[in-house]
Coordinates of C-alpha atoms in Angstrom, one line a residue:
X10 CA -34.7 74.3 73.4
X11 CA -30.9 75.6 71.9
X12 CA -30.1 70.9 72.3
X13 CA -32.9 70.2 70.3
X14 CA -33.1 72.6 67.8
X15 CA -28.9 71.5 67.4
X16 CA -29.7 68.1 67.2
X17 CA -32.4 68.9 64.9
X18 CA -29.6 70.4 62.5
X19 CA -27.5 67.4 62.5
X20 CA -30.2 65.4 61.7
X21 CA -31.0 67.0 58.7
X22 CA -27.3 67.5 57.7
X23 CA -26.8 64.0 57.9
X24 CA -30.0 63.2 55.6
X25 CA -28.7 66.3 53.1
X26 CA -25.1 64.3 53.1
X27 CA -26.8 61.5 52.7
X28 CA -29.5 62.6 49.8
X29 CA -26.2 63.7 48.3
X30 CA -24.0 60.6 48.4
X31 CA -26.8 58.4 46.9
X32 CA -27.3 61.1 44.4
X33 CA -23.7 60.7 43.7
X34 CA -23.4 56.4 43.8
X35 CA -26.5 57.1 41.3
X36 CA -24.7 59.0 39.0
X37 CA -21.4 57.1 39.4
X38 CA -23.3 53.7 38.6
X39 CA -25.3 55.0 36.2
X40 CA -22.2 56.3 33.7
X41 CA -22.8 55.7 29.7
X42 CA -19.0 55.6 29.2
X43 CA -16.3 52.7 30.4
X44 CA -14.5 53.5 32.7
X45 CA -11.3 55.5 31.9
X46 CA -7.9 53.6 31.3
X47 CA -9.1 50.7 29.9
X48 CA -7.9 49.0 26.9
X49 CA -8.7 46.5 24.7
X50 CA -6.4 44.4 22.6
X51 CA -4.4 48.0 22.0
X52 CA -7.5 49.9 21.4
X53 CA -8.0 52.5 23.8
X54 CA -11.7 52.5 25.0
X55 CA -11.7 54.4 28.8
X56 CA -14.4 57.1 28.4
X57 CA -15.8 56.3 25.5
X58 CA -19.6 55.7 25.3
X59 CA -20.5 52.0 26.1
X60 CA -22.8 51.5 22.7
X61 CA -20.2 52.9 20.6
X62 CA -17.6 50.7 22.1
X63 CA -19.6 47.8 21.8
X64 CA -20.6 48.6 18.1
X65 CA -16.9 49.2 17.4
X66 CA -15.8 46.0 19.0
X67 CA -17.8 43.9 16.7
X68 CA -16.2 45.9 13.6
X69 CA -13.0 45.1 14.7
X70 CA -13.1 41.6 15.2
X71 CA -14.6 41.4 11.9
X72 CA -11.8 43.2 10.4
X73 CA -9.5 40.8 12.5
X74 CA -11.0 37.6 10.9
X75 CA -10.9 39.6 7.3
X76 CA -7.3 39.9 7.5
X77 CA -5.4 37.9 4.9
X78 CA -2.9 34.7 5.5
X79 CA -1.2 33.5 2.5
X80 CA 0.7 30.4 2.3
X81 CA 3.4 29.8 -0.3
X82 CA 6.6 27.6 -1.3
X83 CA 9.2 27.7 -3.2
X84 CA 8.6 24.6 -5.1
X85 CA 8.0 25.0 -8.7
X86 CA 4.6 25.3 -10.2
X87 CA 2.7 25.1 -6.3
X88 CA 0.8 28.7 -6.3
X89 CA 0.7 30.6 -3.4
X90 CA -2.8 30.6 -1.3
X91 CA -4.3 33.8 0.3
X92 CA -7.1 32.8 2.5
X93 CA -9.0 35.5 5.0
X94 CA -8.3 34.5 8.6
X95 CA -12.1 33.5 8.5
X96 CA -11.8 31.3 5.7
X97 CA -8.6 29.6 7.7
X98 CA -11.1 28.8 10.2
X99 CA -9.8 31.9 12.7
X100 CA -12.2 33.5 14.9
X101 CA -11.5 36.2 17.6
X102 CA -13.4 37.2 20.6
X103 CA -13.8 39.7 23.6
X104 CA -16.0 37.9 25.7
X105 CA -14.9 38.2 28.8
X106 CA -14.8 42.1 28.0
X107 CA -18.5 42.0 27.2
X108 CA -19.3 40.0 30.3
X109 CA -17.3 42.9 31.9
X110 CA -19.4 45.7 30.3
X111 CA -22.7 44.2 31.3
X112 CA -22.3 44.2 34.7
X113 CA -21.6 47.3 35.2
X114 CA -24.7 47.7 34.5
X115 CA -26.9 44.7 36.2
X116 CA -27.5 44.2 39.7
X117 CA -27.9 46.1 42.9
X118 CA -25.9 49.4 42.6
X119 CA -23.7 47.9 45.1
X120 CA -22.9 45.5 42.6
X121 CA -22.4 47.8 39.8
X122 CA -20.4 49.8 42.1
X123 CA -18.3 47.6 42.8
X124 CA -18.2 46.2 39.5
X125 CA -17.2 49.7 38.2
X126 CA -14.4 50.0 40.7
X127 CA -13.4 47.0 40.1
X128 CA -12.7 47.2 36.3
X129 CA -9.7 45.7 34.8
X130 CA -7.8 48.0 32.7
X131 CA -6.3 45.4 30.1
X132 CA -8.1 43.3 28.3
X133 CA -7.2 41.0 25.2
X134 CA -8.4 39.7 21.8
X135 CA -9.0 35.6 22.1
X136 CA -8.2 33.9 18.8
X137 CA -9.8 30.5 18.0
X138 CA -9.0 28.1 15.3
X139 CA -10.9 25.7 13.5
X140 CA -8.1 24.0 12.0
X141 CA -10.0 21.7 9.8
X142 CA -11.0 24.9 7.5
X143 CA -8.0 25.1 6.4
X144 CA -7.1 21.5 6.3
X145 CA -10.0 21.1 3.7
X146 CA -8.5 23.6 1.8
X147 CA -4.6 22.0 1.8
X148 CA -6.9 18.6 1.0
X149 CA -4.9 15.2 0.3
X150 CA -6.0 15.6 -3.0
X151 CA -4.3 19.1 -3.0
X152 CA -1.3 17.6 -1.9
X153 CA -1.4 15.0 -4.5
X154 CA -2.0 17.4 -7.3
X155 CA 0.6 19.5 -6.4
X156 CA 3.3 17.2 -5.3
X157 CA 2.2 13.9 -6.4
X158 CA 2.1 10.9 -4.6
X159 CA 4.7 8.3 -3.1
X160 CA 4.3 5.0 -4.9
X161 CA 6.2 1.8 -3.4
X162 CA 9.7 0.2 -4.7
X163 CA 8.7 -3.3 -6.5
X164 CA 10.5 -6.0 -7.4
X165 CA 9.9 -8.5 -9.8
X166 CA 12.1 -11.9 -11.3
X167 CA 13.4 -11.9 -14.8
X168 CA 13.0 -15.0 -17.3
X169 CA 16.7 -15.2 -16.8
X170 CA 16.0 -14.9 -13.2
X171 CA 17.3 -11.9 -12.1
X172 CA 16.2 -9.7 -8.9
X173 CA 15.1 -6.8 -10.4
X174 CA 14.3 -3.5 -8.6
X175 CA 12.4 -0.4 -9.4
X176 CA 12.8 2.4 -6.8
X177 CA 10.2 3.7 -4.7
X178 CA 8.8 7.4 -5.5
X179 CA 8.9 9.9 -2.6
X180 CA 6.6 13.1 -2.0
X181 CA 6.2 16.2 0.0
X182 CA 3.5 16.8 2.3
X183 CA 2.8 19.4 4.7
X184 CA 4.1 19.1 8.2
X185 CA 0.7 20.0 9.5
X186 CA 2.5 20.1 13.4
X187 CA 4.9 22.7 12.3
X188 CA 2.2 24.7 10.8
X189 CA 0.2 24.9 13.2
X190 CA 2.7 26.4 15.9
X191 CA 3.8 28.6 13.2
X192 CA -0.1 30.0 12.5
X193 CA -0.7 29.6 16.1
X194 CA 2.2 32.1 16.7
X195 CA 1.4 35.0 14.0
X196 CA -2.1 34.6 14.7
X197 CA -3.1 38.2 15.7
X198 CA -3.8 39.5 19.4
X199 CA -4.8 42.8 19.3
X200 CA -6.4 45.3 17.1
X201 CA -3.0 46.2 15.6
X202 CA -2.7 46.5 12.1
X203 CA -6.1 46.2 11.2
X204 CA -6.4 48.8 8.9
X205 CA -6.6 48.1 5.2
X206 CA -3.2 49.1 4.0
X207 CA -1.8 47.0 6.8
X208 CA 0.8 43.9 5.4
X209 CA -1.2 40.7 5.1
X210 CA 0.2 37.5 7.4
X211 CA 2.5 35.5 5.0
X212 CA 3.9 31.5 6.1
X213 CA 6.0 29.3 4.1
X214 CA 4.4 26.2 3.8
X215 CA 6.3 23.7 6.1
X216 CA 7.2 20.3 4.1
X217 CA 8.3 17.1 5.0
X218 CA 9.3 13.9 2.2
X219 CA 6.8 11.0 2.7
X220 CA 8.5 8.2 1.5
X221 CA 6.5 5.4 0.5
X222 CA 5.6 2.0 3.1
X223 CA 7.6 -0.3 0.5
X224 CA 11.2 0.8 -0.3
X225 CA 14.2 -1.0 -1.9
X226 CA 15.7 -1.1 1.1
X227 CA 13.2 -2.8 3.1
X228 CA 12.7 -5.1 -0.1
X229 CA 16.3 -6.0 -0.2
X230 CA 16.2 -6.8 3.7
X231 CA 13.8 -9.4 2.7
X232 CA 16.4 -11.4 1.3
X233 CA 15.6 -12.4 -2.2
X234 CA 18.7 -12.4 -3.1
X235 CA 19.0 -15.1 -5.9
X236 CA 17.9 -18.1 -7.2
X237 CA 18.8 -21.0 -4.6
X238 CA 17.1 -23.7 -6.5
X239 CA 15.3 -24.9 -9.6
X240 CA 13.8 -28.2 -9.9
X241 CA 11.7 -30.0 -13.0
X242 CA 10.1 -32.7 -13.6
X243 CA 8.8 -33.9 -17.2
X244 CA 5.0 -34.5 -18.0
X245 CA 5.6 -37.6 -20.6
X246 CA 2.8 -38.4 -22.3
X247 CA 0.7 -36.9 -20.3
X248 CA -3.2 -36.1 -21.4
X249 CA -4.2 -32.6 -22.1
X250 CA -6.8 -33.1 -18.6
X251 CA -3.8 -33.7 -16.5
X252 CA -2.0 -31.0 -18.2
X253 CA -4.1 -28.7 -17.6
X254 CA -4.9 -29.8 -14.1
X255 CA -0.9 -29.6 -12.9
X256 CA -0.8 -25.9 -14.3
X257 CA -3.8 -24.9 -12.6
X258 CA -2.0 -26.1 -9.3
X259 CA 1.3 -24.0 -10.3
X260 CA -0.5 -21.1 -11.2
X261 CA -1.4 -21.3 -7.8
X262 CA 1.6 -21.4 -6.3
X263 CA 3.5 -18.9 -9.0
X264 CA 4.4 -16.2 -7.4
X265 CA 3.8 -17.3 -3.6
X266 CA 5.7 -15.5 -0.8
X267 CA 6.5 -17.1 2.4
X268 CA 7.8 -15.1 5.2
X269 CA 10.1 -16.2 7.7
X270 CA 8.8 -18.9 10.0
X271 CA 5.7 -19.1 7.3
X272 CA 4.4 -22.8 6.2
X273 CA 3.6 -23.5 2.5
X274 CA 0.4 -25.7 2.8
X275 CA -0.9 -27.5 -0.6
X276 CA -4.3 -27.9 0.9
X277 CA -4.6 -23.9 0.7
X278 CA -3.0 -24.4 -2.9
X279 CA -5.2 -26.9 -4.1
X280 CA -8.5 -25.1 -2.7
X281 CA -7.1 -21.5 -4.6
X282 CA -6.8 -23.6 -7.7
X283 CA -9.7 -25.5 -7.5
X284 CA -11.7 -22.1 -6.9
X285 CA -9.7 -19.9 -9.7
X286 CA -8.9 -22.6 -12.3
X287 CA -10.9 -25.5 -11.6
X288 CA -9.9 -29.2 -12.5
X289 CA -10.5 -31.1 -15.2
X290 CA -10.8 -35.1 -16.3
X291 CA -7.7 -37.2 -15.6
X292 CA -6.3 -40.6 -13.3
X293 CA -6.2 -40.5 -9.9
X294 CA -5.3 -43.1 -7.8
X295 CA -7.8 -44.7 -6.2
X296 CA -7.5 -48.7 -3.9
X297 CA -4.0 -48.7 -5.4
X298 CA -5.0 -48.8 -9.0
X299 CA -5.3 -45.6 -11.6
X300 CA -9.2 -44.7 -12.3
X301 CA -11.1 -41.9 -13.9
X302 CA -10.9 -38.9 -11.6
X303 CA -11.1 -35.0 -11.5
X304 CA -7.9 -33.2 -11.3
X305 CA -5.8 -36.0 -11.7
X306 CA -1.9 -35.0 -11.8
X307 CA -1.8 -31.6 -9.1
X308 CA 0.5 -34.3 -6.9
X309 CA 3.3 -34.1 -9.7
X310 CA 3.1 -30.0 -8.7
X311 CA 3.5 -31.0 -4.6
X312 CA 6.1 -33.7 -5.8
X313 CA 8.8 -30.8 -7.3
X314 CA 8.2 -28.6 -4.7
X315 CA 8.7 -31.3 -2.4
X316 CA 12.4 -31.9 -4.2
X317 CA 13.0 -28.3 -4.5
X318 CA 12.6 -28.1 -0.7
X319 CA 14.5 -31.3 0.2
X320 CA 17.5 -29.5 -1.6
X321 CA 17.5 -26.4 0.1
X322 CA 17.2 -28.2 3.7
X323 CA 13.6 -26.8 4.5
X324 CA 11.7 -28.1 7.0
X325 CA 9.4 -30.8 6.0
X326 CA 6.2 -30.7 8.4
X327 CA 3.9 -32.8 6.4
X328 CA 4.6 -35.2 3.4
X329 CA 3.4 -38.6 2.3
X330 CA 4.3 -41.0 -1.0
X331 CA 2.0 -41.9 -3.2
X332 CA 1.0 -45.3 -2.9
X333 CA 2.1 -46.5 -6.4
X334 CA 5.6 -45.2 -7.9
X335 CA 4.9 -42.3 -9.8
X336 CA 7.0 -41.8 -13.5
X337 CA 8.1 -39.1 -13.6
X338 CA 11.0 -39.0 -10.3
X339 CA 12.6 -42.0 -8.2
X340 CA 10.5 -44.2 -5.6
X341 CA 10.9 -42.3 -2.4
X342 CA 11.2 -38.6 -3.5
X343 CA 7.3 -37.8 -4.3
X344 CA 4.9 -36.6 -2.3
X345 CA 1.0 -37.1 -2.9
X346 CA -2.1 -35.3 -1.9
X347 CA -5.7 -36.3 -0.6
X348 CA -8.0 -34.0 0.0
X349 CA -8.9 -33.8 3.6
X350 CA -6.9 -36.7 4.8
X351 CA -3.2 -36.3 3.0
X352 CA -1.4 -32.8 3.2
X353 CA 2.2 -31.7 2.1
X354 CA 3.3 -29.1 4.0
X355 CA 6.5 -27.3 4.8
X356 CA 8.2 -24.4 7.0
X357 CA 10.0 -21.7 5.8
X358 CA 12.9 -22.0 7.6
X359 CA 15.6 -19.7 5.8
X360 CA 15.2 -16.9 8.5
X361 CA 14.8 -15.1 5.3
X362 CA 11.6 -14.4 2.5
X363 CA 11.2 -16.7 0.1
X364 CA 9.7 -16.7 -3.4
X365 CA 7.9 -19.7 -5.4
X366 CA 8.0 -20.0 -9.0
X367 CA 6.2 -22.5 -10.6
X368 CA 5.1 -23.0 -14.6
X369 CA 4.6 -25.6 -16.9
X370 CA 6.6 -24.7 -20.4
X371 CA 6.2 -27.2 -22.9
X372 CA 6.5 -30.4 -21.6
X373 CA 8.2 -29.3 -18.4
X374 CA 7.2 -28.5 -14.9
X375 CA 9.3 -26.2 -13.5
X376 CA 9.4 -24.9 -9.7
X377 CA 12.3 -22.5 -8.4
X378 CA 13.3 -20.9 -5.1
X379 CA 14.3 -17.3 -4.6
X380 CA 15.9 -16.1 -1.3
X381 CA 18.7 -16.9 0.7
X382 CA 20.9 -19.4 0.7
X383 CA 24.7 -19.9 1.4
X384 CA 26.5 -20.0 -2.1
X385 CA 29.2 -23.0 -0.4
X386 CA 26.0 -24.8 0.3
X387 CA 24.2 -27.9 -1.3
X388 CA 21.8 -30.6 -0.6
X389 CA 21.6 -33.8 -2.8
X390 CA 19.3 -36.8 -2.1
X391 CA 19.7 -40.6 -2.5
X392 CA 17.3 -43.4 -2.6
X393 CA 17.6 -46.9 -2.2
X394 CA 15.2 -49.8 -2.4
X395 CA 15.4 -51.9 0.9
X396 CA 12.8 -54.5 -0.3
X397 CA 10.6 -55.7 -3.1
X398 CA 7.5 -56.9 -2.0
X399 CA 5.8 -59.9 -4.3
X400 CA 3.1 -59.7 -6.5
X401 CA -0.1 -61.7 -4.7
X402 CA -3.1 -63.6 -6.6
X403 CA -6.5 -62.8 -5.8
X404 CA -9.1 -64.3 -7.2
X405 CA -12.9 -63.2 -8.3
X406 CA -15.9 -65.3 -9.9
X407 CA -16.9 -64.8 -13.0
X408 CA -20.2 -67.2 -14.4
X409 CA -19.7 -65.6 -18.0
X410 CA -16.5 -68.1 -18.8
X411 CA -16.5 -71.9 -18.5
X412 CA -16.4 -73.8 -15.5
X413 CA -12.7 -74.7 -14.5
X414 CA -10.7 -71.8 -16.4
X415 CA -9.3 -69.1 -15.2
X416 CA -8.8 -65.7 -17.2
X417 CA -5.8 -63.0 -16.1
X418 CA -7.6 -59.7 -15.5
X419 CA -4.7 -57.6 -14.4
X420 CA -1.0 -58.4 -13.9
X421 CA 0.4 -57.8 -11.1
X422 CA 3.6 -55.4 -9.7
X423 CA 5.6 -55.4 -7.4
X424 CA 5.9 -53.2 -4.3
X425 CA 9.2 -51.2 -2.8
X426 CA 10.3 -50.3 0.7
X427 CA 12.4 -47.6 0.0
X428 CA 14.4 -45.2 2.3
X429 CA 15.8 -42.2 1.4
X430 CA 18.3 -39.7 2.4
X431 CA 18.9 -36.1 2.4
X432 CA 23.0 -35.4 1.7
X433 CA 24.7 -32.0 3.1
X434 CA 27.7 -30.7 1.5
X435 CA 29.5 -27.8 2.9
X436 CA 32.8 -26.5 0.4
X437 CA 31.9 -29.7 -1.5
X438 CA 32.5 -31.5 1.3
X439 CA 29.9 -34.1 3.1
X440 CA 28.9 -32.6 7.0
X441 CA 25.4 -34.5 7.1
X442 CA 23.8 -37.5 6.1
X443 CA 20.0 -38.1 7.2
X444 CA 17.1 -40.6 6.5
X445 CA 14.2 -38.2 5.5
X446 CA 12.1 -41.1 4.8
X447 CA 10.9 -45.0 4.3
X448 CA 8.3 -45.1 2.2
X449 CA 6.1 -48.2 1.4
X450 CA 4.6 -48.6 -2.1
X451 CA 2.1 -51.3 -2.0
X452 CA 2.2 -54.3 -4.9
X453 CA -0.7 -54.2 -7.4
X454 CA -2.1 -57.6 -7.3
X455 CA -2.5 -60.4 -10.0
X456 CA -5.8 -60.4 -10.8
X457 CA -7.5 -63.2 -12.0
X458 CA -11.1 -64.3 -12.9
X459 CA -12.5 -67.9 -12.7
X460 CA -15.4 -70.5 -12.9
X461 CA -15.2 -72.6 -10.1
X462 CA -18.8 -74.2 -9.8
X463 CA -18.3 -73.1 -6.1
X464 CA -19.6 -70.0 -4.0
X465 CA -16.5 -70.2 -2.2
X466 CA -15.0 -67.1 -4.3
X467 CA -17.0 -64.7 -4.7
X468 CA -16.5 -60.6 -6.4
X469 CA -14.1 -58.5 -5.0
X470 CA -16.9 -56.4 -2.3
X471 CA -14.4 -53.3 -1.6
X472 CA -16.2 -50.6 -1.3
X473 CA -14.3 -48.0 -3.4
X474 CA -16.2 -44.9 -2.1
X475 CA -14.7 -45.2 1.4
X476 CA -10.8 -45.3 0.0
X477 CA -8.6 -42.8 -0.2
X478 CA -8.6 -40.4 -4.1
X479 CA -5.0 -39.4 -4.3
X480 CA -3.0 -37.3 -6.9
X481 CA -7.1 -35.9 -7.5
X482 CA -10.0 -34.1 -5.8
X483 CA -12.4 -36.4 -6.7
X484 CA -12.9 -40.2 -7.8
X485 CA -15.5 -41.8 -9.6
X486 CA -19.0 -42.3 -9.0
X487 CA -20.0 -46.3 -8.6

């Protein structure tokens, strides 16, 4: 009876020990307070009530982001900026805090238990920033008020041909790297001086010189050094059409930069003329005889380029002669133009820039070079005829004079074989001498008209529309 009346006495001991330590895990779980030591970006929340903490965290992270940053220089007439942290694009949170709080509160009480045991005792403030806030507000157009803008070195020729330079314009900018590690760094992480009579966060604006793409340095690395050439040739008694139509074709080319290696094609410079300028009435050449055309004279343009080239030892890719002498330079120095079938075309080969100018003034065509060029250096060109070729006879009927006579339509000309030659002198002394070309110029033939009585001679039956239109875009309509 004593046994089980003992073990009845344990029994309920245990369940009063028991009753007790759930009582206690209740009220242990079930605190209203954080647990003490605990701190939070210097702020000293352990015992405090969890609502009020909560409350008060919110407040002070609002006060965080209201804090002011202001930016300044010390260049003249740049004003300083004060923005709130907020307005810098600065945020701050405790999350991880918060997720901290709430589960001591969620879950089974062994959870919260544990959770409650388990909670840290430091805890910090987590800054984020938006740069692009404040990016907006240092805007390029800020930037451009306030320090102005870089502009580019130019560079522009003379009338008495001189290089000519007008420096480039530099400008500060904001060295947005810098800035950010130096924001990054004062950005606050805790609660500390929060209060409103606290200093506000002041940066010096970091700064950096933007100097412009173009400078006269990389201008003068270019190498248009000087004039290297100049080459005219005269427009006679030339019509206004073909005037007109050879300065259309040097306004096209006025002006024109080649870069190293680069190829001046008068295709391109015809088709930019053509489209800008147009062409007007004038002689082409057309089946070896000079007819009505449009844009009649652009090959006298490719002709002086062709001779300024020659004398600066450029590459000549592709070049033709007309195929009657042209008046105004020497048989074997010309260089004609067909649209589509006949190009002129040469290679920069300087291993420097070079610039094209090209103008008609008066009755002058003018075309110069500007680059590089060895000042002991020169280039001269000589042409010889190596044949004349005869004038031939050909013959066409015509009913409207009397049988048996003959009537001269046309005289005749000649035609040339001619070579020339491209001379090197170095210190006025020759190093080189090389055949550039042998041109043929075809003879113009006597025409003449006659009444035989026979069918045996009959009108010339060329077809004119299949033939070549050269020193022109376009030939006439049959």
């Amino acid at each position: 009876m004593k046994k089980i009346h003992l073990i009845l006495i344990i029994i309920a001991s245990i369940g009063l020990i028991g009753s007790l330590a759930a009582g206690g895990i209740h009220l242990y779980i079930s605190q209203n307070t954080i647990p003490n030591h605990v701190v939070v970006g210097g702020w000293d929340v352990g015992g405090k009530k969890k609502d009020e903490v909560l409350k008060e965290l919110n407040a002070k992270l609002n006060a965080l982001q209201q804090k002011t940053l202001t930016l300044y220089t010390n260049v003249h007439d740049v004003p300083d900026v004060t923005l709130t942290l907020k307005n810098a694009g600065v945020t701050f949170e405790a999350d991880d805090f918060r997720s901290a709080v709430t589960r001591l509160y969620e879950g089974s009480w062994a959870e919260r238990m544990n959770a409650r045991q388990q909670f840290q005792q430091e805890w910090s403030v987590t800054p984020h920033w938006n740069i692009s806030l404040m990016k907006q507000t240092f805007s390029p157009d800020w930037e451009e008020k306030y320090f102005g803008k870089s502009v580019n070195a130019s560079r522009r020729i003379t009338p008495s041909d001189e290089i000519v330079y007008t420096p480039e314009i530099s400008a500060l900018r904001i060295d947005w790297k810098t800035l950010t590690q130096t924001v990054t760094a004062i950005i606050p992480k805790s609660f500390a001086g929060t209060d409103a009579d606290s200093a506000p966060l002041k940066v010096k604006l970091p700064l950096y010189t933007m100097k412009p793409e173009v400078t006269v340095k990389s201008l003068k690395e270019e190498g248009i050094d000087r004039k290297i050439i100049e080459f005219s040739t005269g427009l006679g008694s030339s019509a206004s059409g073909r005037i007109y139509n050879v300065s259309s074709a040097a306004k096209a080319i006025d002006g024109m930069e080649l870069k190293p290696g680069d190829f001046f094609d008068y295709g391109k410079v015809i088709a930019k003329a053509e489209e800008k300028y147009g062409f007007r009435e004038a002689p082409v050449i057309l089946n070896g005889k000079l007819v009505p055309g449009i844009g009649g004279g652009i090959c006298q343009v490719s002709s002086t380029v062709y001779n300024a080239a020659l004398r600066t030892g450029l590459q000549i890719v592709e070049r033709r002669n007309h195929s009657l002498p042209v008046s105004y330079l020497p048989k074997g120095l010309d260089a004609t133009f067909a649209e589509g079938s006949i190009n002129f075309r040469f290679k920069n080969t300087t291993g420097k820039s070079l610039i094209i100018r090209a103008f008609v003034d008066g009755n002058t065509l003018t075309v110069k070079f500007f680059g590089t060029f060895p000042q002991n250096t020169e280039y001269s060109l000589e042409s010889r005829t190596i044949e004349t070729l005869p004038v031939t006879e050909k013959f066409v009927q015509n009913k409207d004079i009397p049988v048996g006579a003959q009537e001269v339509l046309q005289e005749g000309k000649p035609g040339y074989i001619v070579e020339t030659y491209q001379v090197k002198k170095v210190n006025g002394k020759v190093v080189e001498r090389n055949q550039v070309s042998r041109d043929t110029y075809r003879p113009q033939n006597r025409l003449i008209a006659v009444h035989s009585g026979e069918s045996g001679i009959s009108n010339d039956s060329s077809d004119s529309k299949n033939q070549v239109v050269e020193d022109g875009v376009s030939g006439p309509n049959f």
